[in-house]
């Protein structure tokens, strides 16, 4: 396992040419030259975990797309796990921000109906995908009070990438 | 008894088929103390064209506006497209279509929630005074101002905003959205505005976060504040190089979720997507200002999927006379 720092993003790289795991955290912007690492990170299957990404701007998404495109061009099957909200915002806006990758789980903004606590909830596509494609957001338990949290976004806006 | 009030000369015409929406619009717009008339579309065109000396703002139903895109360059001071229903928000595809056609005022929230926004927009138009987030925030809100004197200050300024938003009780999501908006608006002001204004062209991707002292005219001002309704940010450059007809169609193009769309010009579209109102004001050759408002007072499902969009110019444009011609909007 190695840790690479690209500008304001930190990427933990694990695995081999058969199966690679990239765990990204920090900020993806013009300082994050992700596309320059395509060769080194390519594998038959690449899983990218972005739960720790806190920021992605329009120049950063360009690097992100070049990374996905570069991996796909080298024959990689790419899975996106635990996508951070900034990644989903971009994927919903730009088709290329997902490319041919498969989103397996992602974070969504939730708010507790009882105590008002705001927190991202992790949604699993295999578990909730059918409902979400019907634009029905699953209720999630509030980490503070245990009551029910609801999606704090318009489903037709936030789940666009699941049907597009 | 002595009564005094500052009323601007002007007239407001409402073209909307829904009776409840008519009443709501009449109630809101009457706050200007200008005459508000409910009229048919043809009458609105005729009235605005017949007497161009009276600044006339026309508020029109979006589906109706969609059938007459050329009206954006029609008679009157401005045409503002509002949702077709008192309680339903605008349909995103209609908003995008109007923006693509060059409409400069398109409201996304349902009329019942857009009263203040509409009133502010109309008053900005009638008074010819489109600048400043203070017009959008409650009187009690404190506005923080920062001037960027070095291009490399951008990340620190964005971080400071996020920290401030947290202190103001905003959720992490709101702070995150605000950080993206401010980053994009600052980047446009630092790297895009000078190029369009005859200054030195700066390539944003290459410049990255390098420290570079900014000459007086290159300096950019960020102001932000919050109240119980909005987190508002304002970014102002001293170039005024943004062409008023460009941002709407550009954002509409970028919002089509097309493959390859992000290779250029996505910054403003991303800022638009992250807020509930994007308000641009341009004084050609002198300053451009972008204001983005994140609504924290209503649930996202109430506000709908399409943010509002406004472009103002200063000084107020000359009022067009005569009937609009097809294709004039482009």
Short mmCIF file of C-alpha atoms in Angstrom, two decimals:
data_model
loop_
_atom_site.label_atom_id
_atom_site.label_comp_id
_atom_site.label_asym_id
_atom_site.label_seq_id
_atom_site.Cartn_x
_atom_site.Cartn_y
_atom_site.Cartn_z
CA UNK A 1 0.00 0.00 0.00
CA UNK A 2 1.35 3.43 -0.92
CA UNK A 3 0.17 6.95 -0.31
CA UNK A 4 0.54 9.59 -2.99
CA UNK A 5 -0.03 13.30 -2.63
CA UNK A 6 -1.19 15.12 -5.76
CA UNK A 7 -1.64 18.78 -4.90
CA UNK A 8 -4.38 18.93 -2.32
CA UNK A 9 -5.55 15.36 -2.84
CA UNK A 10 -4.13 12.29 -1.13
CA UNK A 11 -4.54 8.91 -2.78
CA UNK A 12 -3.93 5.62 -1.02
CA UNK A 13 -3.11 2.96 -3.61
CA UNK A 14 -3.43 -0.72 -2.90
CA UNK A 15 -3.53 -3.92 -4.97
CA UNK A 16 -1.92 -5.02 -8.20
CA UNK A 17 -2.47 -5.05 -11.95
CA UNK A 18 -5.44 -7.39 -11.52
CA UNK A 19 -7.32 -5.53 -8.86
CA UNK A 20 -6.49 -2.03 -7.69
CA UNK A 21 -8.04 0.01 -4.88
CA UNK A 22 -7.68 3.79 -4.87
CA UNK A 23 -8.87 5.71 -1.82
CA UNK A 24 -8.99 9.43 -2.49
CA UNK A 25 -9.35 12.17 0.10
CA UNK A 26 -8.97 15.94 0.17
CA UNK A 27 -9.56 18.42 -2.62
CA UNK A 28 -9.55 17.66 -6.32
CA UNK A 29 -8.71 20.85 -8.17
CA UNK A 30 -6.17 22.17 -10.66
CA UNK A 31 -3.37 21.00 -8.38
CA UNK A 32 -4.48 17.34 -8.56
CA UNK A 33 -2.89 15.86 -11.66
CA UNK A 34 -4.77 12.57 -11.46
CA UNK A 35 -4.52 11.91 -15.17
CA UNK A 36 -0.72 11.71 -14.94
CA UNK A 37 -1.11 8.58 -12.79
CA UNK A 38 -3.29 6.57 -15.18
CA UNK A 39 -0.43 4.34 -16.31
CA UNK A 40 0.63 3.55 -12.78
CA UNK A 41 -2.87 2.89 -11.49
CA UNK A 42 -4.30 0.92 -14.42
CA UNK A 43 -5.52 -2.61 -13.65
CA UNK A 44 -8.12 -5.06 -14.89
CA UNK A 45 -10.44 -3.87 -12.13
CA UNK A 46 -10.08 -0.53 -10.37
CA UNK A 47 -12.19 0.50 -7.39
CA UNK A 48 -12.12 4.16 -6.42
CA UNK A 49 -13.35 5.20 -2.98
CA UNK A 50 -13.98 8.95 -2.75
CA UNK A 51 -15.69 9.19 0.63
CA UNK A 52 -12.92 11.52 1.80
CA UNK A 53 -13.20 14.00 -1.09
CA UNK A 54 -14.43 17.31 0.28
CA UNK A 55 -14.12 19.51 -2.79
CA UNK A 56 -14.19 19.15 -6.55
CA UNK A 57 -14.13 22.15 -8.83
CA UNK A 58 -14.57 22.43 -12.59
CA UNK A 59 -10.86 22.07 -13.31
CA UNK A 60 -10.58 19.18 -10.88
CA UNK A 61 -13.43 17.36 -12.59
CA UNK A 62 -11.49 17.60 -15.83
CA UNK A 63 -8.65 15.68 -14.18
CA UNK A 64 -11.14 13.23 -12.71
CA UNK A 65 -12.68 12.56 -16.13
CA UNK A 66 -9.28 12.09 -17.74
CA UNK A 67 -8.45 9.56 -15.04
CA UNK A 68 -11.65 7.58 -15.65
CA UNK A 69 -11.23 7.80 -19.42
CA UNK A 70 -7.60 6.76 -19.21
CA UNK A 71 -8.39 3.74 -17.05
CA UNK A 72 -11.23 2.71 -19.36
CA UNK A 73 -8.97 3.10 -22.41
CA UNK A 74 -6.59 0.63 -20.80
CA UNK A 75 -9.36 -1.89 -20.41
CA UNK A 76 -10.09 -1.36 -16.73
CA UNK A 77 -13.49 -2.06 -15.26
CA UNK A 78 -13.99 0.84 -12.86
CA UNK A 79 -16.18 0.79 -9.75
CA UNK A 80 -16.95 3.89 -7.73
CA UNK A 81 -17.55 3.18 -4.05
CA UNK A 82 -18.74 5.51 -1.30
CA UNK A 83 -18.84 8.49 -3.69
CA UNK A 84 -18.70 11.81 -1.88
CA UNK A 85 -21.43 14.36 -2.48
CA UNK A 86 -19.20 16.63 -4.62
CA UNK A 87 -18.55 13.69 -6.94
CA UNK A 88 -22.26 12.95 -7.28
CA UNK A 89 -23.03 16.63 -7.98
CA UNK A 90 -20.61 16.48 -10.89
CA UNK A 91 -21.77 13.10 -12.14
CA UNK A 92 -25.30 14.47 -12.23
CA UNK A 93 -24.19 17.42 -14.28
CA UNK A 94 -21.74 15.83 -16.71
CA UNK A 95 -22.09 12.36 -18.20
CA UNK A 96 -18.32 12.04 -18.59
CA UNK A 97 -17.81 12.51 -14.88
CA UNK A 98 -18.97 8.93 -14.46
CA UNK A 99 -17.86 7.68 -17.86
CA UNK A 100 -18.22 3.92 -18.06
CA UNK A 101 -17.67 3.44 -14.34
CA UNK A 102 -20.28 1.77 -12.13
CA UNK A 103 -21.41 3.57 -9.00
CA UNK A 104 -21.88 0.96 -6.26
CA UNK A 105 -22.52 3.27 -3.32
CA UNK A 106 -22.65 6.98 -2.70
CA UNK A 107 -23.28 9.63 -0.08
CA UNK A 108 -26.38 11.80 -0.13
CA UNK A 109 -27.42 14.76 2.02
CA UNK A 110 -29.90 13.72 4.70
CA UNK A 111 -31.68 15.59 7.45
CA UNK A 112 -33.35 14.18 10.53
CA UNK A 113 -37.07 14.87 10.69
CA UNK A 114 -36.98 14.81 14.49
CA UNK A 115 -33.86 16.68 15.60
CA UNK A 116 -32.86 18.49 12.39
CA UNK A 117 -29.39 16.97 12.31
CA UNK A 118 -27.74 17.20 8.88
CA UNK A 119 -25.48 14.34 7.83
CA UNK A 120 -24.53 12.51 4.68
CA UNK A 121 -25.99 9.01 4.43
CA UNK A 122 -24.29 6.19 2.56
CA UNK A 123 -26.69 4.64 0.02
CA UNK A 124 -25.98 1.25 -1.47
CA UNK A 125 -27.11 0.94 -5.07
CA UNK A 126 -27.56 -2.84 -4.90
CA UNK A 127 -29.85 -2.46 -1.90
CA UNK A 128 -31.76 0.72 -2.74
CA UNK A 129 -31.20 1.13 -6.48
CA UNK A 130 -34.71 0.15 -7.60
CA UNK A 131 -36.38 2.60 -5.22
CA UNK A 132 -33.95 5.36 -6.08
CA UNK A 133 -34.54 4.86 -9.79
CA UNK A 134 -38.21 5.45 -8.99
CA UNK A 135 -37.01 8.64 -7.30
CA UNK A 136 -37.87 7.30 -3.86
CA UNK A 137 -35.19 7.98 -1.28
CA UNK A 138 -34.79 5.38 1.46
CA UNK A 139 -35.23 6.58 5.02
CA UNK A 140 -32.06 6.33 7.08
CA UNK A 141 -31.54 6.37 10.85
CA UNK A 142 -30.26 9.57 12.42
CA UNK A 143 -26.83 9.04 13.98
CA UNK A 144 -27.71 11.49 16.76
CA UNK A 145 -31.22 10.57 17.87
CA UNK A 146 -32.02 7.37 15.97
CA UNK A 147 -35.16 8.79 14.38
CA UNK A 148 -35.76 8.79 10.66
CA UNK A 149 -33.69 10.96 8.31
CA UNK A 150 -34.92 11.96 4.87
CA UNK A 151 -33.09 13.01 1.74
CA UNK A 152 -32.39 16.73 1.89
CA UNK A 153 -32.36 17.22 -1.86
CA UNK A 154 -34.77 16.77 -4.74
CA UNK A 155 -34.65 13.05 -5.68
CA UNK A 156 -35.08 13.83 -9.37
CA UNK A 157 -31.99 16.02 -9.11
CA UNK A 158 -29.75 13.91 -6.91
CA UNK A 159 -30.55 10.49 -8.38
CA UNK A 160 -30.33 11.62 -12.01
CA UNK A 161 -27.17 9.61 -12.62
CA UNK A 162 -28.99 6.38 -11.73
CA UNK A 163 -31.37 6.69 -14.66
CA UNK A 164 -29.29 8.68 -17.14
CA UNK B 1 -49.80 65.10 8.14
CA UNK B 2 -46.87 64.59 5.85
CA UNK B 3 -46.25 61.42 3.88
CA UNK B 4 -43.15 60.70 1.88
CA UNK B 5 -42.05 57.71 -0.09
CA UNK B 6 -39.49 57.06 -2.73
CA UNK B 7 -41.33 55.58 -5.65
CA UNK B 8 -39.61 55.00 -8.95
CA UNK B 9 -41.42 55.89 -12.13
CA UNK B 10 -42.43 52.70 -13.80
CA UNK B 11 -45.11 50.22 -14.62
CA UNK B 12 -45.42 46.48 -14.14
CA UNK B 13 -47.44 44.23 -16.39
CA UNK B 14 -48.37 40.70 -15.39
CA UNK B 15 -49.08 38.16 -18.10
CA UNK B 16 -50.15 34.98 -16.39
CA UNK B 17 -53.16 32.73 -16.99
CA UNK B 18 -53.46 31.38 -13.44
CA UNK B 19 -55.79 33.48 -11.28
CA UNK B 20 -54.11 32.56 -8.01
CA UNK B 21 -50.71 33.34 -9.44
CA UNK B 22 -52.06 36.65 -10.74
CA UNK B 23 -53.21 37.59 -7.25
CA UNK B 24 -49.92 36.54 -5.65
CA UNK B 25 -47.90 38.47 -8.23
CA UNK B 26 -50.11 41.54 -7.92
CA UNK B 27 -49.70 41.52 -4.14
CA UNK B 28 -45.92 41.22 -4.30
CA UNK B 29 -45.32 43.66 -7.11
CA UNK B 30 -47.62 46.31 -5.68
CA UNK B 31 -45.01 46.77 -2.96
CA UNK B 32 -43.10 48.85 -5.51
CA UNK B 33 -46.00 51.34 -5.46
CA UNK B 34 -45.85 51.28 -9.25
CA UNK B 35 -49.04 50.50 -11.13
CA UNK B 36 -49.47 46.76 -11.63
CA UNK B 37 -51.77 45.58 -14.39
CA UNK B 38 -52.89 42.07 -15.27
CA UNK B 39 -52.99 41.91 -19.05
CA UNK B 40 -53.01 39.53 -21.99
CA UNK B 41 -49.73 38.96 -23.81
CA UNK B 42 -50.58 41.00 -26.89
CA UNK B 43 -51.74 43.88 -24.71
CA UNK B 44 -48.48 43.75 -22.75
CA UNK B 45 -46.44 44.00 -25.93
CA UNK B 46 -48.59 46.84 -27.21
CA UNK B 47 -48.56 48.81 -23.95
CA UNK B 48 -44.80 48.48 -23.49
CA UNK B 49 -44.17 49.44 -27.10
CA UNK B 50 -46.61 52.35 -27.21
CA UNK B 51 -45.07 54.28 -24.36
CA UNK B 52 -41.37 53.45 -24.12
CA UNK B 53 -40.76 56.51 -21.94
CA UNK B 54 -42.30 54.66 -19.00
CA UNK B 55 -39.93 51.95 -17.74
CA UNK B 56 -42.01 48.81 -17.96
CA UNK B 57 -41.23 45.44 -16.44
CA UNK B 58 -43.26 42.53 -17.75
CA UNK B 59 -43.69 39.43 -15.58
CA UNK B 60 -44.76 36.49 -17.69
CA UNK B 61 -45.75 32.87 -17.22
CA UNK B 62 -42.91 30.56 -18.31
CA UNK B 63 -44.90 28.26 -20.62
CA UNK B 64 -46.20 31.37 -22.35
CA UNK B 65 -42.70 32.83 -22.56
CA UNK B 66 -41.53 29.57 -24.07
CA UNK B 67 -43.87 30.08 -27.01
CA UNK B 68 -42.48 33.58 -27.67
CA UNK B 69 -38.73 33.46 -27.03
CA UNK B 70 -38.20 36.60 -29.10
CA UNK B 71 -39.93 38.63 -26.37
CA UNK B 72 -36.67 38.71 -24.45
CA UNK B 73 -35.66 41.48 -26.83
CA UNK B 74 -39.15 42.88 -26.91
CA UNK B 75 -40.44 46.24 -25.74
CA UNK B 76 -40.10 47.27 -22.13
CA UNK B 77 -37.28 47.40 -19.64
CA UNK B 78 -37.18 43.67 -18.95
CA UNK B 79 -39.18 40.48 -19.18
CA UNK B 80 -39.16 38.17 -16.16
CA UNK B 81 -40.34 34.59 -16.62
CA UNK B 82 -42.01 33.04 -13.57
CA UNK B 83 -43.31 29.50 -12.96
CA UNK B 84 -46.73 28.61 -14.23
CA UNK B 85 -48.17 27.81 -10.85
CA UNK B 86 -48.38 29.46 -7.46
CA UNK B 87 -46.98 26.45 -5.61
CA UNK B 88 -45.11 24.41 -8.22
CA UNK B 89 -41.48 25.25 -9.00
CA UNK B 90 -40.26 25.83 -12.53
CA UNK B 91 -39.55 22.87 -14.75
CA UNK B 92 -35.78 22.62 -15.33
CA UNK B 93 -36.12 22.01 -19.06
CA UNK B 94 -38.23 25.17 -19.44
CA UNK B 95 -35.75 27.24 -17.47
CA UNK B 96 -32.87 25.88 -19.55
CA UNK B 97 -34.76 26.56 -22.76
CA UNK B 98 -35.45 30.17 -21.80
CA UNK B 99 -31.85 30.72 -20.71
CA UNK B 100 -30.64 29.23 -23.98
CA UNK B 101 -32.89 31.66 -25.83
CA UNK B 102 -31.26 34.57 -24.04
CA UNK B 103 -33.81 35.33 -21.33
CA UNK B 104 -32.09 37.27 -18.59
CA UNK B 105 -34.58 36.81 -15.77
CA UNK B 106 -35.91 33.32 -15.13
CA UNK B 107 -37.26 32.37 -11.71
CA UNK B 108 -37.01 28.80 -10.45
CA UNK B 109 -38.85 28.74 -7.12
CA UNK B 110 -42.65 28.64 -6.97
CA UNK B 111 -44.29 32.05 -6.98
CA UNK B 112 -45.38 31.55 -3.38
CA UNK B 113 -41.72 31.38 -2.33
CA UNK B 114 -40.24 33.76 -4.87
CA UNK B 115 -41.94 36.95 -3.75
CA UNK B 116 -38.86 38.60 -2.28
CA UNK B 117 -36.70 37.55 -5.21
CA UNK B 118 -39.16 38.97 -7.69
CA UNK B 119 -39.55 42.22 -5.79
CA UNK B 120 -35.78 42.67 -5.54
CA UNK B 121 -35.33 41.97 -9.25
CA UNK B 122 -38.03 44.47 -10.24
CA UNK B 123 -36.68 47.15 -7.94
CA UNK B 124 -33.14 46.63 -9.22
CA UNK B 125 -34.47 47.12 -12.73
CA UNK B 126 -36.62 50.16 -11.99
CA UNK B 127 -33.96 51.84 -9.85
CA UNK B 128 -31.10 50.91 -12.16
CA UNK B 129 -29.16 49.73 -9.12
CA UNK B 130 -28.34 46.04 -9.52
CA UNK B 131 -25.24 45.63 -7.34
CA UNK B 132 -24.78 44.31 -3.81
CA UNK B 133 -25.76 41.29 -1.69
CA UNK B 134 -27.12 43.64 0.93
CA UNK B 135 -30.27 43.85 -1.19
CA UNK B 136 -30.81 40.10 -0.75
CA UNK B 137 -30.08 39.71 2.97
CA UNK B 138 -31.97 40.88 6.00
CA UNK B 139 -30.89 44.15 7.56
CA UNK B 140 -29.41 42.42 10.58
CA UNK B 141 -27.00 40.26 8.61
CA UNK B 142 -23.32 41.14 8.91
CA UNK B 143 -21.49 41.12 5.62
CA UNK B 144 -17.83 40.13 5.59
CA UNK B 145 -15.66 41.60 2.85
CA UNK B 146 -12.27 40.37 1.65
CA UNK B 147 -10.15 41.80 -1.14
CA UNK B 148 -7.84 39.37 -2.90
CA UNK B 149 -4.52 41.14 -3.42
CA UNK B 150 -2.72 37.98 -4.51
CA UNK B 151 -4.01 35.32 -6.90
CA UNK B 152 -2.61 32.64 -4.62
CA UNK B 153 -4.97 33.70 -1.83
CA UNK B 154 -7.94 31.93 -3.42
CA UNK B 155 -7.75 28.64 -1.46
CA UNK B 156 -7.28 30.47 1.82
CA UNK B 157 -10.23 32.74 1.11
CA UNK B 158 -12.42 29.76 0.24
CA UNK B 159 -11.32 27.97 3.42
CA UNK B 160 -12.14 31.06 5.45
CA UNK B 161 -15.62 31.15 3.95
CA UNK B 162 -16.20 27.49 4.82
CA UNK B 163 -15.06 28.16 8.37
CA UNK B 164 -17.33 31.19 8.62
CA UNK B 165 -20.31 29.32 7.23
CA UNK B 166 -19.77 26.65 9.88
CA UNK B 167 -19.66 29.31 12.59
CA UNK B 168 -22.89 30.74 11.18
CA UNK B 169 -24.56 27.38 11.79
CA UNK B 170 -24.71 26.27 8.19
CA UNK B 171 -24.60 22.55 7.47
CA UNK B 172 -21.49 20.95 6.00
CA UNK B 173 -23.36 20.55 2.73
CA UNK B 174 -24.23 24.24 2.50
CA UNK B 175 -20.64 25.17 3.33
CA UNK B 176 -19.42 22.70 0.72
CA UNK B 177 -21.72 24.12 -1.97
CA UNK B 178 -20.64 27.65 -1.04
CA UNK B 179 -16.98 26.70 -1.31
CA UNK B 180 -17.44 25.41 -4.85
CA UNK B 181 -19.43 28.50 -5.86
CA UNK B 182 -16.87 30.91 -4.44
CA UNK B 183 -13.93 29.02 -5.92
CA UNK B 184 -15.49 29.10 -9.38
CA UNK B 185 -16.59 32.74 -9.19
CA UNK B 186 -13.18 33.83 -7.89
CA UNK B 187 -11.43 31.85 -10.63
CA UNK B 188 -13.59 33.53 -13.27
CA UNK B 189 -12.89 36.95 -11.80
CA UNK B 190 -9.15 36.34 -11.45
CA UNK B 191 -8.45 34.50 -14.68
CA UNK B 192 -11.35 35.10 -17.06
CA UNK B 193 -12.40 38.70 -16.48
CA UNK B 194 -9.03 40.37 -17.22
CA UNK B 195 -8.73 38.54 -20.54
CA UNK B 196 -12.10 39.80 -21.69
CA UNK B 197 -11.36 43.29 -20.42
CA UNK B 198 -8.10 43.86 -22.23
CA UNK B 199 -5.89 42.83 -19.33
CA UNK B 200 -3.31 40.07 -19.27
CA UNK B 201 -4.71 36.68 -20.16
CA UNK B 202 -4.20 34.21 -17.33
CA UNK B 203 -4.69 30.53 -17.85
CA UNK B 204 -6.37 29.22 -14.76
CA UNK B 205 -5.14 25.65 -14.99
CA UNK B 206 -1.52 26.65 -15.45
CA UNK B 207 -1.58 29.42 -12.89
CA UNK B 208 -2.85 27.00 -10.26
CA UNK B 209 -2.23 28.37 -6.80
CA UNK B 210 0.94 30.28 -7.52
CA UNK B 211 1.35 33.46 -5.59
CA UNK B 212 1.02 36.45 -7.88
CA UNK B 213 0.47 39.96 -6.53
CA UNK B 214 -2.50 41.55 -8.23
CA UNK B 215 -2.38 45.05 -9.64
CA UNK B 216 -5.13 47.34 -8.38
CA UNK B 217 -7.50 46.59 -11.21
CA UNK B 218 -6.86 42.85 -11.00
CA UNK B 219 -7.95 42.68 -7.39
CA UNK B 220 -11.18 40.88 -6.68
CA UNK B 221 -13.59 41.46 -3.85
CA UNK B 222 -15.50 38.70 -2.07
CA UNK B 223 -18.38 39.58 0.22
CA UNK B 224 -20.59 37.12 1.96
CA UNK B 225 -23.20 36.97 4.67
CA UNK B 226 -26.09 34.92 5.92
CA UNK B 227 -29.44 35.33 7.56
CA UNK B 228 -32.17 32.84 8.37
CA UNK B 229 -33.07 32.58 4.70
CA UNK B 230 -29.89 32.64 2.66
CA UNK B 231 -26.20 32.15 2.58
CA UNK B 232 -25.17 34.76 0.04
CA UNK B 233 -21.82 35.29 -1.66
CA UNK B 234 -20.77 38.10 -3.96
CA UNK B 235 -17.66 38.29 -6.15
CA UNK B 236 -16.79 41.51 -7.94
CA UNK B 237 -14.08 42.24 -10.48
CA UNK B 238 -13.08 45.63 -11.87
CA UNK B 239 -13.24 44.72 -15.56
CA UNK B 240 -16.91 44.53 -16.50
CA UNK B 241 -15.94 42.30 -19.38
CA UNK B 242 -18.76 39.79 -19.13
CA UNK B 243 -21.11 40.10 -22.11
CA UNK B 244 -24.69 40.08 -20.77
CA UNK B 245 -25.99 37.73 -23.43
CA UNK B 246 -23.32 35.08 -22.92
CA UNK B 247 -23.78 33.44 -19.48
CA UNK B 248 -27.40 32.25 -19.83
CA UNK B 249 -26.97 30.28 -23.05
CA UNK B 250 -23.57 29.01 -21.86
CA UNK B 251 -25.02 27.70 -18.61
CA UNK B 252 -27.96 26.16 -20.45
CA UNK B 253 -25.59 24.35 -22.80
CA UNK B 254 -23.51 23.07 -19.91
CA UNK B 255 -26.61 21.94 -18.00
CA UNK B 256 -27.63 19.51 -20.70
CA UNK B 257 -25.44 16.86 -19.09
CA UNK B 258 -23.72 16.31 -22.38
CA UNK B 259 -20.67 14.15 -22.70
CA UNK B 260 -17.53 16.25 -23.05
CA UNK B 261 -19.34 19.28 -21.68
CA UNK B 262 -16.81 20.08 -19.02
CA UNK B 263 -13.78 20.67 -21.18
CA UNK B 264 -14.36 24.40 -21.07
CA UNK B 265 -16.61 27.00 -19.53
CA UNK B 266 -18.08 24.82 -16.81
CA UNK B 267 -17.21 27.07 -13.89
CA UNK B 268 -20.21 29.37 -14.02
CA UNK B 269 -22.51 26.45 -14.80
CA UNK B 270 -21.22 24.64 -11.75
CA UNK B 271 -21.75 27.71 -9.57
CA UNK B 272 -25.30 27.97 -10.93
CA UNK B 273 -25.98 24.30 -10.21
CA UNK B 274 -24.79 24.68 -6.62
CA UNK B 275 -27.02 27.64 -5.69
CA UNK B 276 -30.70 28.60 -5.80
CA UNK B 277 -30.26 32.01 -7.38
CA UNK B 278 -27.42 33.22 -9.58
CA UNK B 279 -27.52 36.96 -10.08
CA UNK B 280 -25.09 38.71 -12.40
CA UNK B 281 -24.67 42.47 -12.67
CA UNK B 282 -22.46 44.09 -15.27
CA UNK B 283 -21.27 47.64 -15.68
CA UNK B 284 -19.40 47.34 -18.98
CA UNK B 285 -15.73 48.25 -18.73
CA UNK B 286 -16.00 48.94 -15.00
CA UNK B 287 -17.14 45.93 -13.00
CA UNK B 288 -18.86 42.57 -13.11
CA UNK B 289 -20.50 41.12 -10.06
CA UNK B 290 -21.79 37.62 -9.45
CA UNK B 291 -24.08 36.93 -6.52
CA UNK B 292 -25.07 33.40 -5.57
CA UNK B 293 -27.72 32.66 -2.99
CA UNK B 294 -28.17 29.31 -1.25
CA UNK B 295 -31.64 29.08 0.26
CA UNK B 296 -31.38 27.66 3.76
CA UNK B 297 -34.91 28.59 4.79
CA UNK B 298 -36.81 26.14 2.64
CA UNK B 299 -36.51 22.45 1.92
CA UNK B 300 -34.96 21.64 -1.48
CA UNK B 301 -38.12 19.85 -2.62
CA UNK B 302 -40.10 23.06 -2.10
CA UNK B 303 -37.67 25.06 -4.20
CA UNK B 304 -37.48 22.63 -7.09
CA UNK B 305 -34.66 21.62 -9.35
CA UNK B 306 -34.00 24.76 -11.36
CA UNK B 307 -32.09 27.67 -9.83
CA UNK B 308 -33.15 31.17 -10.73
CA UNK B 309 -31.03 33.22 -13.08
CA UNK B 310 -30.78 36.99 -13.46
CA UNK B 311 -28.54 39.25 -15.52
CA UNK B 312 -28.64 42.99 -14.96
CA UNK B 313 -26.73 45.70 -16.71
CA UNK B 314 -25.83 49.13 -15.49
CA UNK B 315 -26.59 51.76 -16.50
CA UNK B 316 -30.09 50.61 -17.24
CA UNK B 317 -30.45 49.71 -20.92
CA UNK B 318 -32.39 51.95 -23.23
CA UNK B 319 -35.98 50.79 -23.45
CA UNK B 320 -36.72 49.06 -26.71
CA UNK B 321 -39.61 50.45 -28.68
CA UNK B 322 -41.76 48.71 -31.23
CA UNK B 323 -42.84 45.11 -31.52
CA UNK B 324 -40.29 42.35 -31.07
CA UNK B 325 -39.05 40.50 -34.08
CA UNK B 326 -38.62 36.76 -34.25
CA UNK B 327 -35.06 35.68 -33.59
CA UNK B 328 -34.14 38.93 -31.91
CA UNK B 329 -33.27 37.12 -28.70
CA UNK B 330 -30.21 35.51 -30.16
#
